[in-house]
mmCIF file of C-alpha atoms in Angstrom:
data_model
loop_
_atom_site.group_PDB
_atom_site.id
_atom_site.type_symbol
_atom_site.label_atom_id
_atom_site.label_comp_id
_atom_site.label_asym_id
_atom_site.label_seq_id
_atom_site.Cartn_x
_atom_site.Cartn_y
_atom_site.Cartn_z
ATOM 1 C CA LEU K 1 -64.002 93.829 -1.214
ATOM 2 C CA ALA K 2 -61.781 96.423 0.446
ATOM 3 C CA SER K 3 -64.035 99.388 -0.347
ATOM 4 C CA ALA K 4 -67.220 97.495 0.453
ATOM 5 C CA MET K 5 -65.765 96.728 3.877
ATOM 6 C CA GLY K 6 -64.604 100.255 4.618
ATOM 7 C CA LEU K 7 -60.923 99.392 4.479
ATOM 8 C CA ALA K 8 -58.271 101.420 2.689
ATOM 9 C CA PRO K 9 -58.066 99.827 -0.773
ATOM 10 C CA LYS K 10 -54.924 99.143 -2.756
ATOM 11 C CA LEU K 11 -56.712 98.283 -5.997
ATOM 12 C CA SER K 12 -60.260 97.293 -5.276
ATOM 13 C CA ARG K 13 -62.817 95.692 -7.515
ATOM 14 C CA ARG K 14 -65.368 98.287 -6.473
ATOM 15 C CA ASN K 15 -63.076 101.230 -7.269
ATOM 16 C CA PHE K 16 -62.541 99.828 -10.718
ATOM 17 C CA PHE K 17 -66.232 100.358 -11.343
ATOM 18 C CA ALA K 18 -66.434 103.660 -9.438
ATOM 19 C CA GLY K 19 -67.575 105.433 -12.593
ATOM 20 C CA SER K 20 -70.945 103.740 -12.259
ATOM 21 C CA VAL K 21 -73.613 106.159 -11.077
ATOM 22 C CA ALA K 22 -75.267 103.397 -9.058
ATOM 23 C CA ALA K 23 -72.127 102.175 -7.277
ATOM 24 C CA PRO K 24 -72.437 104.267 -4.082
ATOM 25 C CA ALA K 25 -75.971 103.036 -3.444
ATOM 26 C CA PHE K 26 -75.256 99.330 -3.573
ATOM 27 C CA VAL K 27 -73.631 99.026 -0.133
ATOM 28 C CA ALA K 28 -76.715 100.215 1.735
ATOM 29 C CA SER K 29 -79.182 98.207 -0.317
ATOM 30 C CA VAL K 30 -78.048 94.634 0.256
ATOM 31 C CA ALA K 31 -78.686 92.320 3.210
ATOM 32 C CA THR K 32 -75.792 90.632 4.993
ATOM 33 C CA PRO K 33 -75.442 86.952 5.932
ATOM 34 C CA LYS K 34 -75.317 87.665 9.705
ATOM 35 C CA ALA K 35 -78.450 85.628 10.443
ATOM 36 C CA PHE K 36 -76.993 82.664 8.583
ATOM 37 C CA ALA K 37 -73.628 83.039 10.345
ATOM 38 C CA ALA K 38 -75.218 83.269 13.787
ATOM 39 C CA ALA K 39 -77.118 80.020 13.243
ATOM 40 C CA SER K 40 -74.179 77.971 14.508
ATOM 41 C CA ASP K 41 -72.464 79.115 17.699
ATOM 42 C CA GLU K 42 -70.938 75.705 18.354
ATOM 43 C CA LYS K 43 -67.583 75.132 16.653
ATOM 44 C CA LEU K 44 -66.892 71.891 14.782
ATOM 45 C CA ARG K 45 -63.411 71.065 16.035
ATOM 46 C CA ASN K 46 -61.175 68.176 14.919
ATOM 47 C CA LEU K 47 -63.536 66.778 12.316
ATOM 48 C CA PRO K 48 -62.409 63.768 10.294
ATOM 49 C CA ASP K 49 -61.134 64.822 6.859
ATOM 50 C CA GLU K 50 -64.083 63.179 5.085
ATOM 51 C CA LYS K 51 -66.654 65.163 7.117
ATOM 52 C CA LEU K 52 -64.698 68.405 6.693
ATOM 53 C CA ILE K 53 -64.501 67.887 2.921
ATOM 54 C CA GLU K 54 -68.263 67.217 2.825
ATOM 55 C CA LEU K 55 -69.027 70.482 4.661
ATOM 56 C CA VAL K 56 -66.623 72.546 2.533
ATOM 57 C CA ARG K 57 -68.185 71.028 -0.612
ATOM 58 C CA LYS K 58 -71.644 72.119 0.619
ATOM 59 C CA ASP K 59 -70.319 75.644 1.234
ATOM 60 C CA VAL K 60 -68.806 75.859 -2.264
ATOM 61 C CA VAL K 61 -71.412 74.021 -4.340
ATOM 62 C CA ASP K 62 -74.710 74.349 -2.459
ATOM 63 C CA ARG K 63 -74.308 77.622 -0.557
ATOM 64 C CA GLN K 64 -72.079 79.283 -3.200
ATOM 65 C CA PHE K 65 -70.225 81.024 -0.342
ATOM 66 C CA LEU K 66 -67.665 82.689 -2.602
ATOM 67 C CA THR K 67 -70.514 84.739 -4.110
ATOM 68 C CA ASN K 68 -72.494 85.605 -0.978
ATOM 69 C CA GLY K 69 -70.418 85.017 2.183
ATOM 70 C CA LYS K 70 -72.737 82.258 3.449
ATOM 71 C CA LEU K 71 -70.227 79.794 4.867
ATOM 72 C CA THR K 72 -70.444 77.269 7.689
ATOM 73 C CA ARG K 73 -69.102 79.542 10.404
ATOM 74 C CA ALA K 74 -68.712 76.635 12.849
ATOM 75 C CA LEU K 75 -65.702 75.491 10.762
ATOM 76 C CA TYR K 76 -63.830 78.779 11.325
ATOM 77 C CA ASP K 77 -61.982 80.171 14.309
ATOM 78 C CA GLU K 78 -63.556 83.541 15.185
ATOM 79 C CA SER K 79 -60.138 85.192 14.704
ATOM 80 C CA ALA K 80 -59.720 83.726 11.202
ATOM 81 C CA THR K 81 -58.460 86.047 8.494
ATOM 82 C CA PHE K 82 -59.470 86.072 4.833
ATOM 83 C CA THR K 83 -56.995 87.129 2.156
ATOM 84 C CA ASP K 84 -57.970 87.548 -1.475
ATOM 85 C CA GLU K 85 -56.073 89.141 -4.346
ATOM 86 C CA ILE K 86 -57.001 92.585 -2.987
ATOM 87 C CA ASP K 87 -56.586 92.658 0.817
ATOM 88 C CA THR K 88 -56.992 90.815 4.159
ATOM 89 C CA TYR K 89 -60.212 90.883 6.183
ATOM 90 C CA THR K 90 -61.695 89.576 9.426
ATOM 91 C CA LEU K 91 -64.344 86.852 9.246
ATOM 92 C CA ASP K 92 -67.226 89.295 9.806
ATOM 93 C CA LYS K 93 -65.892 91.860 7.328
ATOM 94 C CA TRP K 94 -65.318 89.193 4.656
ATOM 95 C CA GLN K 95 -68.847 87.814 5.033
ATOM 96 C CA GLU K 96 -70.484 91.247 5.053
ATOM 97 C CA GLY K 97 -68.353 92.603 2.210
ATOM 98 C CA THR K 98 -68.877 89.568 -0.011
ATOM 99 C CA ALA K 99 -72.650 89.727 0.524
ATOM 100 C CA LYS K 100 -72.706 93.436 -0.350
ATOM 101 C CA LEU K 101 -70.284 93.401 -3.264
ATOM 102 C CA PHE K 102 -71.784 90.545 -5.305
ATOM 103 C CA VAL K 103 -75.242 89.517 -6.476
ATOM 104 C CA GLY K 104 -75.539 85.940 -5.303
ATOM 105 C CA PRO K 105 -76.881 82.973 -7.233
ATOM 106 C CA PRO K 106 -78.081 82.527 -9.847
ATOM 107 C CA GLU K 107 -76.439 85.647 -11.338
ATOM 108 C CA SER K 108 -73.128 84.739 -9.715
ATOM 109 C CA HIS K 109 -72.061 81.107 -9.745
ATOM 110 C CA VAL K 110 -69.116 79.014 -8.538
ATOM 111 C CA ASP K 111 -68.141 75.599 -9.839
ATOM 112 C CA LEU K 112 -65.812 73.321 -7.926
ATOM 113 C CA VAL K 113 -62.980 72.123 -10.180
ATOM 114 C CA GLY K 114 -61.638 68.704 -9.219
ATOM 115 C CA ASP K 115 -61.507 67.297 -5.717
ATOM 116 C CA ILE K 116 -61.244 69.049 -2.377
ATOM 117 C CA VAL K 117 -58.008 67.961 -0.712
ATOM 118 C CA ALA K 118 -57.581 67.846 3.075
ATOM 119 C CA THR K 119 -54.312 67.506 4.980
ATOM 120 C CA PRO K 120 -53.665 67.987 8.705
ATOM 121 C CA SER K 121 -52.617 71.595 8.019
ATOM 122 C CA ALA K 122 -55.033 72.762 5.272
ATOM 123 C CA VAL K 123 -57.979 72.132 2.983
ATOM 124 C CA GLU K 124 -57.628 73.203 -0.647
ATOM 125 C CA PHE K 125 -59.919 73.423 -3.642
ATOM 126 C CA LYS K 126 -59.974 74.925 -7.129
ATOM 127 C CA PHE K 127 -62.850 76.981 -8.488
ATOM 128 C CA ASP K 128 -64.261 78.472 -11.674
ATOM 129 C CA GLU K 129 -66.634 81.360 -11.022
ATOM 130 C CA LEU K 130 -68.760 84.016 -12.632
ATOM 131 C CA LEU K 131 -69.149 87.004 -10.301
ATOM 132 C CA ALA K 132 -71.879 89.603 -10.752
ATOM 133 C CA PHE K 133 -71.038 92.860 -8.957
ATOM 134 C CA ASN K 134 -73.914 94.462 -7.080
ATOM 135 C CA PHE K 135 -73.912 98.058 -8.293
ATOM 136 C CA GLY K 136 -77.620 98.745 -7.827
ATOM 137 C CA PRO K 137 -79.428 98.086 -11.104
ATOM 138 C CA VAL K 138 -76.134 97.406 -12.902
ATOM 139 C CA HIS K 139 -74.469 93.989 -12.454
ATOM 140 C CA PRO K 140 -71.207 93.820 -14.415
ATOM 141 C CA LYS K 141 -69.832 90.273 -14.511
ATOM 142 C CA VAL K 142 -66.321 88.841 -14.473
ATOM 143 C CA LYS K 143 -65.171 85.263 -14.953
ATOM 144 C CA LEU K 144 -62.153 83.907 -13.112
ATOM 145 C CA THR K 145 -60.514 80.716 -11.947
ATOM 146 C CA GLY K 146 -58.289 80.030 -9.011
ATOM 147 C CA ARG K 147 -57.852 78.110 -5.794
ATOM 148 C CA VAL K 148 -58.559 78.559 -2.097
ATOM 149 C CA VAL K 149 -56.378 77.299 0.733
ATOM 150 C CA LEU K 150 -58.016 77.038 4.160
ATOM 151 C CA GLU K 151 -55.316 76.725 6.840
ATOM 152 C CA ARG K 152 -56.221 74.632 9.873
ATOM 153 C CA GLY K 153 -55.321 75.369 13.474
ATOM 154 C CA SER K 154 -54.366 72.766 16.078
ATOM 155 C CA ASP K 155 -58.071 72.252 16.876
ATOM 156 C CA GLY K 156 -58.938 71.685 13.204
ATOM 157 C CA LEU K 157 -60.770 74.998 12.741
ATOM 158 C CA PHE K 158 -59.862 77.178 9.792
ATOM 159 C CA THR K 159 -57.622 80.043 10.849
ATOM 160 C CA HIS K 160 -56.836 81.567 7.474
ATOM 161 C CA TYR K 161 -58.511 81.687 4.046
ATOM 162 C CA GLN K 162 -56.185 82.451 1.136
ATOM 163 C CA GLU K 163 -57.567 82.980 -2.367
ATOM 164 C CA TYR K 164 -55.289 82.762 -5.406
ATOM 165 C CA TRP K 165 -56.490 83.834 -8.849
ATOM 166 C CA ASP K 166 -55.111 82.275 -12.020
ATOM 167 C CA GLN K 167 -55.389 85.643 -13.793
ATOM 168 C CA PRO K 168 -53.957 89.046 -12.778
ATOM 169 C CA VAL K 169 -56.434 91.263 -10.896
ATOM 170 C CA GLY K 170 -56.342 94.022 -13.517
ATOM 171 C CA GLU K 171 -57.028 91.565 -16.330
ATOM 172 C CA VAL K 172 -60.039 90.126 -14.486
ATOM 173 C CA LEU K 173 -61.503 93.537 -13.698
ATOM 174 C CA LYS K 174 -60.994 94.860 -17.238
ATOM 175 C CA SER K 175 -62.892 91.839 -18.573
ATOM 176 C CA ALA K 176 -66.138 92.952 -16.875
ATOM 177 C CA ARG K 177 -69.209 92.798 -19.091
ATOM 178 C CA LEU K 178 -72.839 93.720 -18.517
#
């Protein structure tokens, strides 16, 4: 995501595929989820755990937000940060970069593994996903598993998204197949 968001990459997924002739064109050719994100200006503070779990489940299963950035923005503090195995991003940059970097469903797909767990300080879930990179006409795919921890602030909004992969980044990227 780092390169797709214009940040200085350490080891980015996009740079791994930089040899693709179509790679530079993909950033300009894909719509962002801004309209979806702007749909809810009102924040959903201090929700009961059951309601919060229901909304996170909809984001993961129905909206497939890990593949397209389309999350329920009302659950997140506007200053929330998003950290994956590559870098840390702002909310807007994460949404925009995710939408540009991956081809959403049905080419990319995320399955929820087990239950979503909510505590006063965080919400956590495990995932199994197939990601299709959006490099113009070429969509190399990688499969990975991991977990996401969504830290909660004192008002119940998510303040930090942390993604942990079960496999090393290099191993995942080298497994890409067309």
